[in-house]
Amino acid sequence: MNTRKLYQISTLNALMLGDYKGAVKVGDLLKVANIGIGTYDGLNGEAIFFNGKAYDGLATGEVKEMNKDDSLPFATVAKFDENVKENIISFNSMNDFKEKMEQFIEGNKNYFYMIKIEGKFNVRVRSCFKQEEPYKPLYTVAKDQREFEYKDEEGYVIGIYSPNYVEGINMPGWHIHFLNKALTHGGHILEVSSSEAKMKINLLDEWDVIMPHNKEFASWNLTQDLKSKTAAVEGSHK
């Protein structure tokens, strides 16, 4: 059976409600994946897995490489197949990016996709500071996020597309992070444009969800409709 697998840690609703306790170690994920996104223990920054290494886009504006014993409460990662067609794309906004990506998933929107884009970008990113227990919900914490804007920055856009039917388990649509080529800037993308970038895309047709083992995850009502709160978190709080 020839499948490409997405590994997911926890669920989006659990993260939204405040389950920031690291559930899986970086080292364990790097055994099965080399690309992806997420966040770290305590909601400490924005995780970017790239070329077999794990980085953290911090709320200070810096990026640091994480070690194998660091852990993540939420992540979506995969082993990227580089032997796919490279596409040249351009986009002048986040909305335009989503529209341009439609041509690559049209007719196949019930699968997951992982993308890797390399180029020069104008990008605005955000990140959150590490939280202390008792954890507050993400839709509250995100109001104190930090945002950074970079112009003509060489780097990479890493991200995932999730189908609509995973609402509450993951975020339907595109969720993308940025890492600059110098490995000094990174975070969750709020706005992005590029006049020319190289893009590769992988269709993922197998999905493993790894559940955390803590009392919060075990007892919360994870069927709550948090769609509007999630949309607010995904946007800007300037």
Tab-separated table of C-alpha atoms in Angstrom:
chain	number	residue	atom	x	y	z
A	1	MET	CA	0.000	0.000	0.000
A	2	ASN	CA	1.520	3.329	-1.096
A	3	THR	CA	0.307	6.011	1.296
A	4	ARG	CA	1.654	9.271	2.662
A	5	LYS	CA	0.879	9.729	6.308
A	6	LEU	CA	0.042	12.807	8.356
A	7	TYR	CA	0.885	12.528	12.036
A	8	GLN	CA	-1.182	14.770	14.287
A	9	ILE	CA	-0.720	15.404	18.006
A	10	SER	CA	-3.960	16.088	19.937
A	11	THR	CA	-6.914	18.037	18.508
A	12	LEU	CA	-7.460	21.689	17.673
A	13	ASN	CA	-10.343	22.034	20.148
A	14	ALA	CA	-8.155	20.710	22.965
A	15	LEU	CA	-5.540	23.344	22.130
A	16	MET	CA	-8.202	26.054	21.884
A	17	LEU	CA	-9.467	25.156	25.357
A	18	GLY	CA	-5.980	25.380	26.855
A	19	ASP	CA	-4.300	21.968	26.693
A	20	TYR	CA	-0.720	23.165	26.235
A	21	LYS	CA	1.031	20.265	27.954
A	22	GLY	CA	3.647	18.619	25.763
A	23	ALA	CA	2.422	15.204	24.653
A	24	VAL	CA	5.073	13.947	22.198
A	25	LYS	CA	8.806	14.658	22.032
A	26	VAL	CA	10.544	16.266	19.088
A	27	GLY	CA	12.866	13.268	18.764
A	28	ASP	CA	9.963	10.858	18.364
A	29	LEU	CA	8.352	12.971	15.655
A	30	LEU	CA	11.622	13.337	13.754
A	31	LYS	CA	11.821	9.548	13.502
A	32	VAL	CA	8.719	9.549	11.278
A	33	ALA	CA	8.582	13.083	9.825
A	34	ASN	CA	10.801	15.876	8.491
A	35	ILE	CA	8.321	18.702	7.842
A	36	GLY	CA	5.340	20.255	9.584
A	37	ILE	CA	3.977	22.808	12.022
A	38	GLY	CA	2.601	23.063	15.564
A	39	THR	CA	3.483	24.607	18.920
A	40	TYR	CA	5.621	23.661	21.917
A	41	ASP	CA	4.996	22.843	25.571
A	42	GLY	CA	3.194	25.688	27.315
A	43	LEU	CA	2.253	27.227	23.941
A	44	ASN	CA	5.853	28.377	23.676
A	45	GLY	CA	6.078	29.787	20.169
A	46	GLU	CA	5.332	28.423	16.704
A	47	ALA	CA	6.812	25.082	15.677
A	48	ILE	CA	8.336	24.668	12.230
A	49	PHE	CA	9.700	21.244	11.257
A	50	PHE	CA	11.925	21.694	8.207
A	51	ASN	CA	14.526	19.467	6.525
A	52	GLY	CA	14.512	17.056	9.449
A	53	LYS	CA	15.041	19.660	12.172
A	54	ALA	CA	12.657	21.339	14.610
A	55	TYR	CA	12.601	25.110	15.057
A	56	ASP	CA	10.620	27.469	17.275
A	57	GLY	CA	9.468	30.907	16.135
A	58	LEU	CA	9.370	32.703	19.475
A	59	ALA	CA	7.299	35.695	20.581
A	60	THR	CA	10.576	37.594	21.003
A	61	GLY	CA	10.966	37.500	17.223
A	62	GLU	CA	13.814	35.012	17.378
A	63	VAL	CA	14.082	31.433	16.132
A	64	LYS	CA	15.818	28.639	17.984
A	65	GLU	CA	16.449	25.024	17.103
A	66	MET	CA	14.749	22.625	19.499
A	67	ASN	CA	16.288	19.474	20.925
A	68	LYS	CA	14.946	15.935	20.860
A	69	ASP	CA	13.557	16.110	24.412
A	70	ASP	CA	11.420	19.215	23.815
A	71	SER	CA	7.741	18.347	23.503
A	72	LEU	CA	4.663	19.489	21.621
A	73	PRO	CA	0.997	19.618	22.703
A	74	PHE	CA	-0.228	20.034	19.116
A	75	ALA	CA	1.430	19.363	15.767
A	76	THR	CA	0.856	18.173	12.222
A	77	VAL	CA	3.935	16.624	10.591
A	78	ALA	CA	4.820	14.293	7.717
A	79	LYS	CA	7.729	12.869	5.743
A	80	PHE	CA	7.899	15.035	2.643
A	81	ASP	CA	8.292	13.477	-0.790
A	82	GLU	CA	10.633	15.734	-2.754
A	83	ASN	CA	10.135	13.715	-5.950
A	84	VAL	CA	7.097	15.694	-7.050
A	85	LYS	CA	6.664	18.417	-9.634
A	86	GLU	CA	7.959	21.853	-8.669
A	87	ASN	CA	5.525	24.664	-9.445
A	88	ILE	CA	6.255	28.377	-9.804
A	89	ILE	CA	3.584	30.496	-8.136
A	90	SER	CA	2.980	34.115	-7.145
A	91	PHE	CA	0.431	35.674	-4.794
A	92	ASN	CA	-0.192	39.170	-3.494
A	93	SER	CA	-2.002	38.384	-0.236
A	94	MET	CA	-3.036	35.535	2.035
A	95	ASN	CA	-6.415	35.380	0.307
A	96	ASP	CA	-4.751	35.315	-3.099
A	97	PHE	CA	-2.454	32.519	-1.886
A	98	LYS	CA	-5.505	30.439	-0.919
A	99	GLU	CA	-7.144	31.114	-4.278
A	100	LYS	CA	-3.982	30.167	-6.193
A	101	MET	CA	-3.691	26.922	-4.231
A	102	GLU	CA	-7.188	25.904	-5.346
A	103	GLN	CA	-5.830	24.669	-8.678
A	104	PHE	CA	-3.652	22.106	-6.895
A	105	ILE	CA	-6.414	20.569	-4.757
A	106	GLU	CA	-9.510	21.075	-6.905
A	107	GLY	CA	-11.528	17.865	-7.050
A	108	ASN	CA	-9.502	16.336	-4.215
A	109	LYS	CA	-10.469	18.493	-1.223
A	110	ASN	CA	-11.171	15.582	1.126
A	111	TYR	CA	-7.458	14.821	1.531
A	112	PHE	CA	-4.761	16.512	3.570
A	113	TYR	CA	-1.874	18.311	1.848
A	114	MET	CA	1.550	19.416	3.034
A	115	ILE	CA	3.301	22.223	1.162
A	116	LYS	CA	6.818	23.606	1.014
A	117	ILE	CA	7.381	26.932	-0.709
A	118	GLU	CA	10.774	28.572	-1.216
A	119	GLY	CA	11.287	32.150	-2.323
A	120	LYS	CA	11.382	35.790	-1.305
A	121	PHE	CA	8.411	36.937	0.730
A	122	ASN	CA	6.754	39.934	2.293
A	123	VAL	CA	5.288	38.351	5.386
A	124	ARG	CA	3.617	39.176	8.698
A	125	VAL	CA	3.845	36.515	11.376
A	126	ARG	CA	2.736	36.082	14.955
A	127	SER	CA	3.722	34.039	17.988
A	128	CYS	CA	2.624	33.667	21.605
A	129	PHE	CA	4.661	33.708	24.809
A	130	LYS	CA	5.007	30.573	26.891
A	131	GLN	CA	2.087	30.230	29.291
A	132	GLU	CA	2.024	29.264	32.952
A	133	GLU	CA	-0.496	26.955	34.594
A	134	PRO	CA	-3.386	27.132	35.110
A	135	TYR	CA	-3.598	27.609	31.349
A	136	LYS	CA	-6.106	30.032	29.858
A	137	PRO	CA	-7.906	29.194	26.594
A	138	LEU	CA	-6.041	29.977	23.390
A	139	TYR	CA	-8.701	32.432	22.246
A	140	THR	CA	-7.852	34.482	25.357
A	141	VAL	CA	-4.083	34.034	25.254
A	142	ALA	CA	-3.839	34.936	21.555
A	143	LYS	CA	-4.951	38.500	22.312
A	144	ASP	CA	-1.444	39.028	23.704
A	145	GLN	CA	0.364	37.625	20.697
A	146	ARG	CA	3.338	39.417	19.149
A	147	GLU	CA	3.463	40.257	15.451
A	148	PHE	CA	6.468	40.861	13.189
A	149	GLU	CA	6.659	42.045	9.599
A	150	TYR	CA	9.474	41.256	7.156
A	151	LYS	CA	10.028	42.625	3.645
A	152	ASP	CA	11.846	40.846	0.804
A	153	GLU	CA	12.826	38.053	3.163
A	154	GLU	CA	14.240	34.864	1.658
A	155	GLY	CA	12.850	31.777	3.287
A	156	TYR	CA	10.248	29.066	3.363
A	157	VAL	CA	6.515	28.711	3.822
A	158	ILE	CA	5.586	25.388	5.405
A	159	GLY	CA	1.983	24.419	5.872
A	160	ILE	CA	-0.927	22.065	5.796
A	161	TYR	CA	-4.336	21.939	4.180
A	162	SER	CA	-7.038	20.123	6.157
A	163	PRO	CA	-10.436	19.140	4.710
A	164	ASN	CA	-13.701	20.586	6.031
A	165	TYR	CA	-14.847	17.409	7.755
A	166	VAL	CA	-12.088	17.666	10.399
A	167	GLU	CA	-13.591	20.797	11.985
A	168	GLY	CA	-12.694	20.816	15.687
A	169	ILE	CA	-10.050	18.125	15.242
A	170	ASN	CA	-7.936	20.321	13.002
A	171	MET	CA	-8.468	23.633	11.231
A	172	PRO	CA	-10.145	23.294	7.826
A	173	GLY	CA	-8.261	25.029	5.045
A	174	TRP	CA	-4.694	26.299	4.996
A	175	HIS	CA	-2.518	26.780	8.097
A	176	ILE	CA	0.978	28.040	7.218
A	177	HIS	CA	4.161	29.021	9.067
A	178	PHE	CA	7.234	30.956	7.906
A	179	LEU	CA	10.939	30.306	8.456
A	180	ASN	CA	13.536	32.587	6.923
A	181	LYS	CA	16.591	31.207	5.156
A	182	ALA	CA	18.961	32.462	7.860
A	183	LEU	CA	16.888	30.622	10.502
A	184	THR	CA	16.468	33.812	12.531
A	185	HIS	CA	12.802	34.753	11.874
A	186	GLY	CA	9.678	32.643	11.917
A	187	GLY	CA	6.102	32.217	13.065
A	188	HIS	CA	2.473	31.664	12.162
A	189	ILE	CA	1.634	33.537	8.962
A	190	LEU	CA	-1.049	36.222	9.107
A	191	GLU	CA	-0.283	37.851	5.740
A	192	VAL	CA	2.060	36.920	2.919
A	193	SER	CA	2.958	37.771	-0.674
A	194	SER	CA	5.598	36.723	-3.198
A	195	SER	CA	6.241	37.741	-6.810
A	196	GLU	CA	7.775	34.332	-7.576
A	197	ALA	CA	8.222	31.250	-5.418
A	198	LYS	CA	8.938	27.547	-5.910
A	199	MET	CA	6.259	25.274	-4.472
A	200	LYS	CA	5.977	21.528	-3.932
A	201	ILE	CA	2.857	19.833	-2.616
A	202	ASN	CA	2.231	16.361	-1.173
A	203	LEU	CA	-1.186	14.725	-0.966
A	204	LEU	CA	-1.532	12.841	2.346
A	205	ASP	CA	-4.050	9.997	2.434
A	206	GLU	CA	-3.357	8.425	5.822
A	207	TRP	CA	-3.904	10.192	9.151
A	208	ASP	CA	-2.668	9.205	12.609
A	209	VAL	CA	-3.993	11.219	15.573
A	210	ILE	CA	-2.001	10.727	18.779
A	211	MET	CA	-3.990	11.578	21.922
A	212	PRO	CA	-2.435	13.290	24.959
A	213	HIS	CA	-2.620	11.584	28.350
A	214	ASN	CA	-3.675	14.237	30.852
A	215	LYS	CA	-6.783	14.889	32.916
A	216	GLU	CA	-7.819	17.944	30.902
A	217	PHE	CA	-7.897	16.142	27.576
A	218	ALA	CA	-9.613	13.156	29.166
A	219	SER	CA	-12.442	15.190	30.698
A	220	TRP	CA	-13.150	18.221	28.478
A	221	ASN	CA	-16.091	18.455	26.098
A	222	LEU	CA	-14.151	18.516	22.844
A	223	THR	CA	-17.297	18.710	20.698
A	224	GLN	CA	-17.860	22.389	21.476
A	225	ASP	CA	-18.377	24.633	18.455
A	226	LEU	CA	-15.290	26.861	18.635
A	227	LYS	CA	-15.319	27.866	14.970
A	228	SER	CA	-15.747	31.604	15.574
A	229	LYS	CA	-13.130	31.647	18.339
A	230	THR	CA	-10.710	29.723	16.116
A	231	ALA	CA	-11.259	32.216	13.282
A	232	ALA	CA	-10.406	35.062	15.667
A	233	VAL	CA	-7.192	33.332	16.745
A	234	GLU	CA	-6.176	32.797	13.116
A	235	GLY	CA	-6.521	36.503	12.378
A	236	SER	CA	-4.680	39.599	13.469
A	237	HIS	CA	-5.094	41.266	16.833
A	238	LYS	CA	-3.428	44.548	15.926
